[in-house]
Short mmCIF file of C-alpha atoms in Angstrom, two decimals:
data_model
loop_
_atom_site.label_atom_id
_atom_site.label_comp_id
_atom_site.label_asym_id
_atom_site.label_seq_id
_atom_site.Cartn_x
_atom_site.Cartn_y
_atom_site.Cartn_z
CA MET A 22 18.12 6.02 35.28
CA SER A 23 15.35 7.76 34.02
CA LEU A 24 13.60 6.94 30.71
CA ASP A 25 10.22 7.95 28.76
CA MET A 26 10.47 4.45 27.16
CA LEU A 27 12.50 1.45 27.27
CA ILE A 28 12.63 -1.09 24.34
CA SER A 29 13.82 -4.50 25.84
CA GLY A 30 14.87 -7.99 24.67
CA GLY A 31 14.87 -7.16 21.02
CA LEU A 32 17.63 -7.34 18.24
CA VAL A 33 19.29 -4.08 17.37
CA ALA A 34 20.02 -3.50 13.52
CA ASP A 35 21.71 -0.46 14.06
CA GLY A 36 21.61 0.82 10.57
CA THR A 37 25.44 0.42 9.81
CA GLY A 38 25.15 -2.96 8.14
CA SER A 39 26.85 -4.50 11.09
CA PRO A 40 25.35 -8.06 12.20
CA LEU A 41 22.37 -8.05 14.50
CA ARG A 42 23.07 -8.04 18.13
CA ARG A 43 20.96 -8.09 21.42
CA ALA A 44 20.83 -4.71 22.94
CA ASP A 45 17.87 -2.91 24.98
CA VAL A 46 17.14 0.74 23.88
CA GLY A 47 15.98 3.56 25.78
CA VAL A 48 14.24 6.98 24.74
CA ARG A 49 15.15 10.03 26.72
CA GLY A 50 13.17 12.79 25.47
CA ASP A 51 13.63 12.63 21.52
CA ARG A 52 17.40 10.92 21.81
CA LEU A 53 18.48 7.41 21.95
CA VAL A 54 20.03 5.70 25.16
CA LEU A 55 21.86 2.61 24.21
CA LEU A 56 21.64 -0.07 27.16
CA PRO A 57 23.96 -3.00 25.79
CA GLY A 58 24.25 -4.59 29.32
CA GLY A 59 20.53 -4.53 29.74
CA GLY A 60 18.32 -1.47 30.73
CA PRO A 61 16.61 -1.36 34.15
CA SER A 62 13.79 -3.87 34.45
CA ASP A 63 11.02 -0.85 35.11
CA GLY A 64 12.12 1.09 32.39
CA GLY A 65 13.33 3.89 34.82
CA GLY A 66 9.65 4.86 35.15
CA GLY A 67 8.89 5.22 31.62
CA ARG A 68 6.88 3.01 29.05
CA VAL A 69 8.34 -0.48 28.50
CA ILE A 70 7.87 -2.42 25.35
CA ASP A 71 8.82 -5.80 24.72
CA ALA A 72 10.69 -6.45 22.08
CA ALA A 73 11.63 -10.31 22.50
CA GLY A 74 11.47 -12.08 18.73
CA LEU A 75 11.54 -8.65 16.86
CA VAL A 76 14.40 -6.44 15.04
CA VAL A 77 14.93 -3.09 16.26
CA ALA A 78 16.05 -0.66 13.87
CA PRO A 79 16.37 3.01 12.91
CA GLY A 80 13.29 4.47 11.54
CA PHE A 81 13.32 3.99 7.77
CA ILE A 82 14.41 6.90 5.59
CA ASP A 83 12.35 7.19 2.21
CA VAL A 84 14.54 8.92 -0.34
CA HIS A 85 12.56 9.35 -2.77
CA THR A 86 8.73 10.21 -2.38
CA HIS A 87 5.91 12.81 -3.91
CA SER A 88 4.38 13.58 -0.52
CA ASP A 89 5.16 17.38 -0.76
CA ALA A 90 1.65 18.34 -0.19
CA VAL A 91 -0.59 15.46 1.13
CA THR A 92 -0.47 16.65 4.78
CA LEU A 93 -1.54 20.30 3.30
CA LEU A 94 -4.77 18.76 1.94
CA GLY A 95 -6.26 17.99 5.33
CA GLU A 96 -8.87 15.35 5.76
CA ALA A 97 -8.55 14.39 1.94
CA GLY A 98 -4.90 13.46 2.32
CA ARG A 99 -5.24 11.80 5.88
CA GLU A 100 -5.09 8.22 4.70
CA LEU A 101 -2.61 8.82 2.03
CA ALA A 102 -0.20 10.69 4.55
CA ALA A 103 -0.66 7.49 6.99
CA ALA A 104 0.73 4.73 4.44
CA PRO A 105 4.24 5.57 4.61
CA VAL A 106 4.65 5.77 8.50
CA LEU A 107 2.43 2.40 8.75
CA MET A 108 5.34 1.10 6.99
CA GLY A 109 8.07 2.07 9.22
CA VAL A 110 8.96 5.14 7.18
CA THR A 111 9.81 7.92 9.78
CA VAL A 112 11.64 10.46 7.26
CA GLU A 113 10.34 11.04 3.78
CA ILE A 114 12.60 13.22 1.47
CA CYS A 115 10.30 14.94 -0.91
CA GLY A 116 11.00 17.28 -3.89
CA ASN A 117 11.94 14.63 -6.24
CA CYS A 118 12.08 14.64 -10.27
CA GLY A 119 12.21 18.27 -10.36
CA SER A 120 8.94 18.95 -8.87
CA SER A 121 8.88 20.87 -5.63
CA LEU A 122 6.23 23.06 -3.81
CA PHE A 123 8.92 25.99 -4.06
CA PRO A 124 10.78 28.30 -5.35
CA ALA A 125 8.81 30.66 -7.35
CA LEU A 126 8.91 34.53 -8.74
CA PRO A 127 5.45 35.75 -7.29
CA GLU A 128 4.16 36.37 -10.90
CA ARG A 129 4.71 32.69 -11.52
CA VAL A 130 2.59 31.25 -8.49
CA PRO A 131 -0.50 31.01 -10.37
CA ALA A 132 0.50 29.34 -13.37
CA LEU A 133 2.55 26.84 -11.12
CA ARG A 134 -0.29 26.17 -9.14
CA ARG A 135 -2.74 25.52 -11.94
CA SER A 136 -0.14 22.97 -13.47
CA SER A 137 0.89 21.52 -10.56
CA ARG A 138 -2.58 20.26 -9.38
CA ALA A 139 -1.81 17.21 -11.52
CA GLY A 140 1.10 15.85 -10.07
CA PHE A 141 0.07 16.19 -6.53
CA GLY A 142 -3.54 15.63 -6.52
CA GLY A 143 -5.27 18.57 -5.57
CA ASN A 144 -5.63 22.66 -4.90
CA ILE A 145 -1.91 22.70 -3.56
CA PRO A 146 -0.06 25.60 -2.45
CA ILE A 147 3.22 26.89 -4.26
CA PHE A 148 5.55 28.87 -2.12
CA GLN A 149 8.05 31.66 -3.05
CA ASP A 150 10.73 30.27 -0.40
CA TYR A 151 11.66 27.23 1.45
CA GLU A 152 10.43 29.06 4.40
CA GLY A 153 6.88 29.22 3.00
CA PHE A 154 6.88 25.51 2.62
CA VAL A 155 8.28 24.94 5.95
CA GLU A 156 6.03 27.49 7.82
CA ALA A 157 3.01 25.66 6.16
CA HIS A 158 3.83 22.12 7.19
CA GLU A 159 4.40 23.49 10.69
CA ARG A 160 0.72 24.18 10.92
CA ALA A 161 -0.03 20.69 9.42
CA PRO A 162 0.26 18.12 11.98
CA ARG A 163 1.94 15.13 10.82
CA SER A 164 3.37 11.53 11.84
CA ASN A 165 6.31 11.36 10.45
CA HIS A 166 9.12 13.85 9.63
CA LEU A 167 9.82 15.49 5.90
CA THR A 168 12.23 17.67 4.04
CA SER A 169 12.61 18.66 0.62
CA LEU A 170 14.71 18.78 -2.22
CA VAL A 171 14.62 22.02 -4.68
CA GLY A 172 12.73 20.81 -7.74
CA HIS A 173 14.60 21.90 -11.20
CA GLY A 174 11.34 21.90 -12.99
CA THR A 175 9.83 24.18 -10.64
CA LEU A 176 12.62 26.37 -10.32
CA ARG A 177 12.60 26.96 -14.17
CA ALA A 178 8.90 27.29 -14.35
CA GLY A 179 9.20 29.70 -11.23
CA VAL A 180 11.57 31.74 -12.85
CA LEU A 181 10.72 31.82 -16.92
CA GLY A 182 7.72 29.76 -17.05
CA TYR A 183 6.91 26.88 -19.13
CA GLU A 184 8.62 27.92 -22.50
CA ASP A 185 10.59 25.63 -24.56
CA ARG A 186 13.87 28.14 -25.00
CA PRO A 187 16.89 28.33 -22.99
CA ALA A 188 17.22 30.48 -19.97
CA THR A 189 18.87 33.87 -20.34
CA PRO A 190 22.22 34.72 -18.52
CA ALA A 191 19.76 36.89 -15.90
CA GLU A 192 16.99 33.99 -15.70
CA LEU A 193 19.92 31.59 -14.90
CA ASP A 194 21.30 33.70 -12.57
CA THR A 195 18.13 34.30 -10.86
CA MET A 196 17.48 30.39 -11.02
CA CYS A 197 20.77 30.05 -9.22
CA ALA A 198 19.97 32.95 -6.17
CA LEU A 199 16.66 31.24 -5.60
CA LEU A 200 18.58 27.42 -5.35
CA ASP A 201 20.93 28.99 -3.42
CA ASP A 202 18.53 30.66 -0.93
CA ALA A 203 16.54 27.33 -0.55
CA LEU A 204 19.64 25.29 0.17
CA ALA A 205 20.79 27.55 2.64
CA ALA A 206 17.66 27.46 4.30
CA GLY A 207 17.59 23.77 4.98
CA ALA A 208 16.59 22.24 1.63
CA ALA A 209 18.13 18.63 1.19
CA GLY A 210 19.84 19.26 -2.45
CA LEU A 211 18.91 19.76 -6.11
CA SER A 212 16.66 17.22 -8.23
CA THR A 213 15.90 17.05 -11.97
CA GLY A 214 13.24 15.40 -13.53
CA LEU A 215 14.78 15.74 -17.46
CA ILE A 216 11.90 13.73 -19.00
CA TYR A 217 9.10 16.22 -17.56
CA THR A 218 8.28 19.49 -18.94
CA PRO A 219 9.53 21.99 -17.95
CA GLY A 220 12.64 20.37 -17.20
CA THR A 221 13.28 18.70 -20.31
CA TYR A 222 13.75 22.09 -22.01
CA GLY A 223 17.11 22.66 -19.68
CA ASP A 224 20.20 21.42 -21.22
CA THR A 225 23.21 20.13 -19.68
CA ALA A 226 24.99 23.53 -19.05
CA GLU A 227 21.99 24.68 -17.39
CA VAL A 228 21.82 21.85 -14.83
CA VAL A 229 25.53 21.99 -14.52
CA ALA A 230 25.28 25.83 -13.21
CA LEU A 231 22.54 24.82 -10.76
CA ALA A 232 24.42 21.64 -9.60
CA ARG A 233 27.59 24.12 -8.81
CA VAL A 234 25.28 25.83 -6.44
CA ALA A 235 24.45 22.45 -4.82
CA ALA A 236 28.05 21.47 -4.33
CA ARG A 237 28.74 24.73 -2.74
CA HIS A 238 26.53 23.57 -0.26
CA GLY A 239 27.56 20.11 0.04
CA LYS A 240 24.36 18.66 -1.13
CA PRO A 241 23.58 16.31 -3.67
CA TYR A 242 22.30 16.49 -7.44
CA VAL A 243 19.70 13.91 -7.45
CA THR A 244 18.38 13.15 -11.02
CA HIS A 245 15.28 11.46 -12.61
CA LEU A 246 17.67 10.79 -16.00
CA ARG A 247 16.66 12.28 -19.39
CA ASP A 248 16.05 8.61 -20.31
CA GLU A 249 15.46 5.14 -18.16
CA MET A 250 14.53 3.32 -21.32
CA SER A 251 16.51 2.83 -24.80
CA ARG A 252 18.83 5.53 -24.17
CA VAL A 253 19.40 5.06 -20.69
CA GLU A 254 22.87 4.39 -20.78
CA GLU A 255 23.42 7.83 -22.47
CA ALA A 256 21.37 9.68 -19.98
CA LEU A 257 23.56 8.35 -17.35
CA GLU A 258 26.55 9.70 -18.89
CA GLU A 259 24.79 12.99 -19.18
CA ALA A 260 24.36 12.97 -15.43
CA VAL A 261 27.94 11.90 -14.90
CA GLU A 262 29.13 14.91 -16.76
CA ILE A 263 27.09 17.34 -14.74
CA ALA A 264 28.39 15.84 -11.37
CA ARG A 265 31.87 16.18 -12.94
CA ARG A 266 31.52 19.53 -14.21
CA SER A 267 29.77 21.12 -11.13
CA GLY A 268 31.69 19.05 -8.42
CA ALA A 269 28.07 17.86 -6.80
CA ALA A 270 27.59 14.44 -5.64
CA LEU A 271 25.40 12.43 -7.98
CA HIS A 272 22.22 10.33 -6.78
CA VAL A 273 20.18 8.63 -9.64
CA SER A 274 16.66 8.24 -8.89
CA HIS A 275 14.69 4.97 -8.88
CA HIS A 276 16.99 3.47 -11.36
CA LYS A 277 15.78 1.41 -13.77
CA THR A 278 16.34 -0.24 -17.41
CA ALA A 279 12.51 0.03 -18.57
CA GLY A 280 11.09 -0.84 -21.75
CA LYS A 281 11.62 -3.60 -24.11
CA HIS A 282 14.44 -2.24 -25.61
CA ALA A 283 16.11 -1.42 -22.28
CA TRP A 284 15.53 -5.08 -20.66
CA GLY A 285 19.02 -6.29 -19.63
CA LYS A 286 20.76 -2.88 -19.63
CA THR A 287 21.30 -2.86 -15.89
CA LEU A 288 24.19 -5.70 -16.74
CA ARG A 289 25.91 -2.48 -18.24
CA THR A 290 24.76 0.34 -15.95
CA LEU A 291 25.65 -1.08 -13.13
CA PRO A 292 29.14 -1.89 -13.40
CA ARG A 293 29.51 1.73 -14.98
CA ILE A 294 28.46 2.72 -11.68
CA ALA A 295 30.81 0.52 -9.53
CA ALA A 296 33.52 1.65 -11.80
CA LEU A 297 33.04 5.30 -11.37
CA ARG A 298 33.02 4.64 -7.81
CA ALA A 299 36.08 3.14 -8.07
CA GLN A 300 37.59 6.02 -9.34
CA GLY A 301 36.33 8.13 -6.67
CA MET A 302 33.03 9.40 -7.69
CA ASP A 303 30.33 10.18 -5.26
CA LEU A 304 27.65 8.29 -6.88
CA THR A 305 24.57 6.47 -5.76
CA CYS A 306 21.18 5.32 -6.42
CA ASP A 307 17.81 4.38 -5.27
CA VAL A 308 15.11 1.71 -6.22
CA TYR A 309 11.85 0.47 -5.34
CA PRO A 310 11.13 -3.25 -5.46
CA TYR A 311 8.44 -3.67 -8.41
CA THR A 312 8.58 -3.79 -12.00
CA GLU A 313 5.86 -1.46 -12.46
CA GLY A 314 6.51 2.59 -12.21
CA SER A 315 3.93 5.29 -12.18
CA THR A 316 3.56 8.73 -13.60
CA SER A 317 1.47 10.92 -15.01
CA LEU A 318 -0.74 9.98 -18.09
CA SER A 319 0.43 13.72 -19.66
CA ALA A 320 4.18 12.33 -19.56
CA MET A 321 2.95 9.51 -22.26
CA PHE A 322 2.82 12.67 -25.00
CA PRO A 323 5.68 14.38 -26.53
CA PRO A 324 7.09 16.98 -24.54
CA TRP A 325 6.18 19.62 -27.19
CA ALA A 326 2.78 18.99 -26.32
CA ASN A 327 3.37 19.78 -22.88
CA ASP A 328 4.81 23.02 -23.56
CA GLY A 329 3.20 25.94 -21.40
CA GLY A 330 1.93 23.41 -18.79
CA THR A 331 -1.19 21.48 -18.05
CA GLU A 332 -3.69 24.06 -19.60
CA ALA A 333 -1.78 24.43 -22.96
CA LEU A 334 -1.74 20.46 -23.17
CA LEU A 335 -5.37 20.39 -23.05
CA ASP A 336 -5.84 22.93 -25.63
CA ARG A 337 -3.98 20.96 -27.70
CA LEU A 338 -5.66 17.80 -26.92
CA ARG A 339 -9.23 19.27 -27.88
CA ASP A 340 -7.34 20.10 -31.64
CA ARG A 341 -7.78 16.88 -33.81
CA GLY A 342 -5.19 18.02 -35.91
CA GLN A 343 -2.61 18.61 -32.99
CA ARG A 344 -3.87 14.98 -31.63
CA ASP A 345 -2.93 13.37 -35.00
CA ARG A 346 0.47 15.09 -34.48
CA MET A 347 1.04 13.79 -31.15
CA ARG A 348 -0.11 10.11 -32.43
CA THR A 349 2.52 10.73 -35.24
CA ALA A 350 5.18 11.15 -32.64
CA ILE A 351 4.57 8.57 -30.60
CA GLU A 352 4.56 6.32 -33.35
CA THR A 353 7.65 7.32 -34.60
CA GLY A 354 9.32 8.81 -31.81
CA VAL A 355 10.99 12.30 -31.11
CA PRO A 356 15.00 12.76 -30.69
CA GLY A 357 15.50 13.11 -26.96
CA TRP A 358 12.27 11.76 -25.95
CA GLU A 359 11.83 8.92 -23.52
CA ASN A 360 8.93 7.38 -25.30
CA THR A 361 7.11 5.27 -22.95
CA VAL A 362 4.15 4.05 -25.04
CA GLY A 363 6.49 3.60 -28.09
CA ASN A 364 8.88 1.09 -25.88
CA GLY A 365 6.05 -0.70 -24.49
CA GLY A 366 2.41 -0.03 -25.83
CA TRP A 367 -0.95 1.24 -24.91
CA ASP A 368 -1.80 -2.39 -23.30
CA ARG A 369 0.93 -1.93 -20.59
CA ILE A 370 -0.27 1.40 -19.61
CA SER A 371 -3.04 1.34 -16.93
CA VAL A 372 -5.21 3.98 -15.20
CA ALA A 373 -3.97 4.20 -11.55
CA CYS A 374 -5.72 7.42 -10.44
CA ALA A 375 -9.01 9.12 -12.32
CA THR A 376 -10.99 10.84 -9.39
CA ARG A 377 -13.72 11.98 -11.71
CA HIS A 378 -14.19 8.55 -13.57
CA PRO A 379 -13.03 6.00 -11.34
CA GLU A 380 -14.36 3.27 -13.58
CA ALA A 381 -11.46 3.34 -15.47
CA GLU A 382 -8.97 2.81 -12.76
CA GLY A 383 -7.35 -0.61 -13.29
CA ARG A 384 -7.63 -0.78 -16.86
CA THR A 385 -5.21 -0.20 -19.29
CA ILE A 386 -5.75 2.65 -22.05
CA ALA A 387 -5.96 0.21 -24.70
CA GLU A 388 -8.97 -1.23 -22.56
CA LEU A 389 -10.75 1.66 -22.69
CA GLY A 390 -11.90 1.41 -26.30
CA GLY A 391 -11.29 2.94 -29.62
CA ASP A 392 -7.83 4.82 -30.56
CA PRO A 393 -5.87 4.39 -27.45
CA VAL A 394 -4.67 8.30 -28.15
CA ASP A 395 -8.22 9.53 -28.39
CA ALA A 396 -8.95 7.32 -25.31
CA ALA A 397 -5.99 8.73 -23.34
CA ALA A 398 -6.91 12.50 -24.42
CA GLU A 399 -10.73 12.25 -23.83
CA LEU A 400 -9.66 10.77 -20.40
CA LEU A 401 -7.00 13.68 -19.58
CA LEU A 402 -9.75 16.37 -20.74
CA ALA A 403 -12.41 14.60 -18.50
CA GLU A 404 -10.13 14.77 -15.46
CA GLU A 405 -8.61 18.25 -16.21
CA GLY A 406 -5.37 16.98 -16.71
CA GLU A 407 -5.03 15.00 -13.50
CA VAL A 408 -4.51 11.25 -14.24
CA THR A 409 -1.90 9.03 -12.91
CA ILE A 410 -0.94 5.83 -14.64
CA ILE A 411 0.95 2.50 -14.01
CA SER A 412 3.68 1.35 -16.27
CA HIS A 413 4.04 -2.31 -16.72
CA SER A 414 7.57 -1.73 -18.27
CA MET A 415 10.64 -3.44 -16.26
CA ARG A 416 11.64 -6.81 -15.75
CA GLU A 417 12.23 -8.54 -12.45
CA ASP A 418 15.82 -9.62 -12.82
CA ASP A 419 16.96 -5.96 -13.64
CA VAL A 420 15.11 -4.95 -10.38
CA GLN A 421 16.77 -7.38 -8.24
CA ARG A 422 20.48 -6.50 -9.77
CA VAL A 423 19.58 -2.80 -9.00
CA LEU A 424 18.17 -3.94 -5.23
CA SER A 425 21.31 -5.95 -4.52
CA SER A 426 24.04 -3.65 -5.59
CA GLU A 427 26.24 -2.12 -2.60
CA PHE A 428 25.22 1.66 -3.68
CA ALA A 429 21.62 1.07 -3.58
CA MET A 430 19.12 2.73 -1.26
CA ILE A 431 15.54 2.33 -0.80
CA GLY A 432 13.09 4.95 -2.26
CA SER A 433 9.24 4.27 -2.49
CA ASP A 434 8.45 6.95 -5.61
CA GLY A 435 5.18 6.81 -3.64
CA VAL A 436 2.69 8.88 -5.41
CA PRO A 437 -0.15 9.93 -2.58
CA LYS A 438 -3.24 10.53 -5.10
CA PRO A 439 -6.69 9.52 -4.41
CA GLY A 440 -7.87 6.54 -6.54
CA HIS A 441 -5.37 3.26 -7.00
CA PRO A 442 -2.05 4.88 -6.45
CA HIS A 443 0.84 2.34 -7.10
CA PRO A 444 1.10 0.16 -4.16
CA ARG A 445 4.75 1.07 -3.43
CA LEU A 446 3.24 4.18 -1.40
CA ALA A 447 2.12 1.40 1.19
CA GLY A 448 4.10 -1.65 0.76
CA THR A 449 7.69 -0.43 -0.31
CA PHE A 450 9.88 -1.26 2.91
CA PRO A 451 8.21 -4.25 4.06
CA ARG A 452 8.30 -5.59 0.58
CA VAL A 453 11.99 -5.41 0.68
CA LEU A 454 12.36 -6.94 4.00
CA GLY A 455 9.94 -9.85 3.42
CA ARG A 456 9.93 -10.65 -0.17
CA TYR A 457 13.66 -9.52 -1.24
CA SER A 458 15.55 -9.89 2.11
CA ARG A 459 13.79 -12.90 4.05
CA ASP A 460 11.96 -15.01 1.23
CA GLN A 461 14.69 -14.80 -1.58
CA GLY A 462 17.96 -13.94 0.32
CA LEU A 463 19.16 -11.35 -1.96
CA PHE A 464 20.86 -10.09 1.30
CA PRO A 465 20.68 -10.46 5.05
CA VAL A 466 18.39 -8.20 7.45
CA GLU A 467 21.12 -5.93 8.21
CA THR A 468 21.94 -4.98 4.94
CA ALA A 469 18.34 -4.31 4.08
CA VAL A 470 18.15 -2.07 7.06
CA HIS A 471 21.31 -0.16 6.25
CA LYS A 472 19.94 0.53 2.94
CA MET A 473 16.92 2.03 4.31
CA THR A 474 18.48 3.94 7.05
CA GLY A 475 22.48 4.73 7.26
CA MET A 476 23.09 4.81 3.83
CA ALA A 477 20.16 7.25 3.35
CA ALA A 478 21.22 9.36 6.34
CA ASP A 479 24.91 9.62 4.69
CA ARG A 480 23.87 10.27 1.16
CA PHE A 481 21.43 13.20 2.59
CA GLY A 482 23.50 14.69 5.53
CA LEU A 483 20.50 13.73 7.92
CA GLU A 484 23.00 14.02 10.98
CA ASP A 485 22.07 11.78 13.98
CA ARG A 486 19.39 9.63 11.94
CA GLY A 487 19.64 6.35 10.47
CA VAL A 488 21.32 4.77 13.17
CA VAL A 489 20.61 3.31 16.73
CA ARG A 490 23.41 4.91 18.90
CA ASP A 491 23.45 6.75 22.13
CA GLY A 492 22.46 10.53 21.14
CA ALA A 493 20.81 9.55 18.04
CA HIS A 494 17.19 11.10 16.96
CA ALA A 495 14.72 8.53 18.68
CA ASP A 496 13.41 7.45 15.58
CA LEU A 497 12.74 3.37 15.59
CA VAL A 498 10.90 0.60 13.69
CA LEU A 499 10.21 -2.64 15.39
CA PHE A 500 9.71 -5.51 13.22
CA ASP A 501 8.92 -9.16 13.05
CA PRO A 502 11.54 -10.33 10.80
CA GLY A 503 9.89 -13.74 10.54
CA THR A 504 6.45 -12.37 9.09
CA VAL A 505 7.09 -8.92 8.04
CA ALA A 506 5.50 -8.49 4.44
CA ASP A 507 3.86 -5.99 2.40
CA GLY A 508 -0.02 -5.86 2.16
CA ALA A 509 -0.76 -3.42 -0.56
CA THR A 510 -1.84 -4.54 -3.94
CA TYR A 511 -2.74 -2.94 -7.21
CA ALA A 512 -6.32 -3.56 -6.55
CA ASP A 513 -6.26 -2.21 -2.79
CA PRO A 514 -2.97 -0.05 -2.80
CA LEU A 515 -3.39 1.29 0.77
CA LEU A 516 -3.80 -2.01 2.58
CA PRO A 517 -1.17 -1.62 5.49
CA PRO A 518 1.81 -4.29 5.86
CA VAL A 519 1.84 -6.72 8.55
CA GLY A 520 4.76 -7.17 11.02
CA ILE A 521 5.36 -3.81 11.77
CA ARG A 522 4.98 -3.63 15.37
CA ALA A 523 5.63 -0.33 16.34
CA VAL A 524 7.03 2.78 14.95
CA VAL A 525 8.89 5.80 17.44
CA VAL A 526 9.40 9.08 15.97
CA ALA A 527 10.93 11.89 17.77
CA GLY A 528 10.62 9.78 21.01
CA ARG A 529 6.69 9.07 20.59
CA LEU A 530 4.69 6.09 19.36
CA ALA A 531 3.61 6.93 15.97
CA VAL A 532 2.46 3.03 15.21
CA GLN A 533 1.43 0.86 17.65
CA ASP A 534 0.39 -3.01 16.40
CA ASN A 535 0.07 -1.89 12.46
CA ARG A 536 -2.21 1.02 13.74
CA LEU A 537 -1.49 4.61 13.58
CA THR A 538 -1.80 6.19 17.26
CA GLU A 539 -3.47 9.66 17.68
CA ASP A 540 0.35 11.31 18.35
CA ARG A 541 1.50 13.57 15.68
CA PRO A 542 5.16 14.21 16.39
CA GLY A 543 6.46 14.49 12.73
CA ARG A 544 8.20 17.92 11.87
CA ILE A 545 10.18 19.46 9.20
CA ILE A 546 13.75 18.55 9.33
CA GLY A 547 16.98 20.19 8.19
CA ARG A 548 15.81 23.64 8.57
#
């Protein structure tokens, strides 16, 4: 039998959650050939990889990333783009939290580009449609595959700008039409980020109308809830209402109960999700294995402060009167606003990425000195709004409960920006396999693999991915179950993991012995 690659002697975790079994796995072109009785000893003329002592799994599917633009940044993004594939991720799903690089009406593109720098860490493009996004990525070699959701915030800003007002019927029709075109062209679903402007300006009815478009295409509604803190249960019910009224499958992004007023609420949110599933609702979630979150420093300020985009926020921060209003809003709260600082404090918000002032990275806002609102404002002004923070906001027992849930898959929420990004960008998947599966015994390795592969492929309609079977796409990870572990830390967030021996993407070796090869076989999928 002629093969391009033979992986022999390993234990196969096939992505379905079935028990490990010994089998040889062949690769012909970009597809798999399963050889349960043992393959040809010479590999049929192709490369032979001895997988004795290793688990052979489908390539990991990261269902929640913000890697939309990193390979478009050229050399500046090279190390950041390498981090996911080094931990075994062969497919990334971007466009999350309501923020994608498309679609937009032509006249809205310049404002979107200016405001999107803060989220994506560079002078990034905004595309009028999904086809433009695909074409740009096809010109930028990458090690793993990528597909994108359509961000509601981008869609809204791309039609009516950053204004805090309801969309007119004509504007909503335009938003629906742009979404319909993108989904027809291959985008993976609709995402919202209902704590971020301008997504926060969209009411439930607006999101229902858009989710109906996703439902017609059989694609999911993926949501960063309107609140993940004290009002997380109420926010979950809004998402459920949107799913019921629209008919769309519901996927809750990075499910958490963050901030001191929400600690322990997974004891109620998870049973609620389980009950809804038992009633027939198509409902899942993802989770990252850390008690710290990460987002933009601008999100620590009330929504009205961000009205009009990044430049408008900076103008308000220069105005002492406006800054005092923000201080009062943070201290007293704003109805409907997830107030991260009010739920924790400035001493739990640390600077992750501040490229012009790297001396601030790793320090909390409280440690920068002086009034913390002034310190945060001055840092944002100095960095032209491009500051990423890490929020120390969750509790370990809540994280473990979500990880253990049968309906939870794995998403890194990786933010590939220069500086000290959250280590989840480089450590999520090995951390689940090592810390939570092997060391703490939350679930067996085949269950961990299922959460990272087959479950994710099913949710996002990635046909013939996330499984090891005859004819499936040849995306594989070979790891040592006894040593696999994350290496990334908050001090050194891009340290690669250990125990990832090889990563195969589209039938070609992308990682060998924890090192990236020169091959760049990744492509845009779902087109």
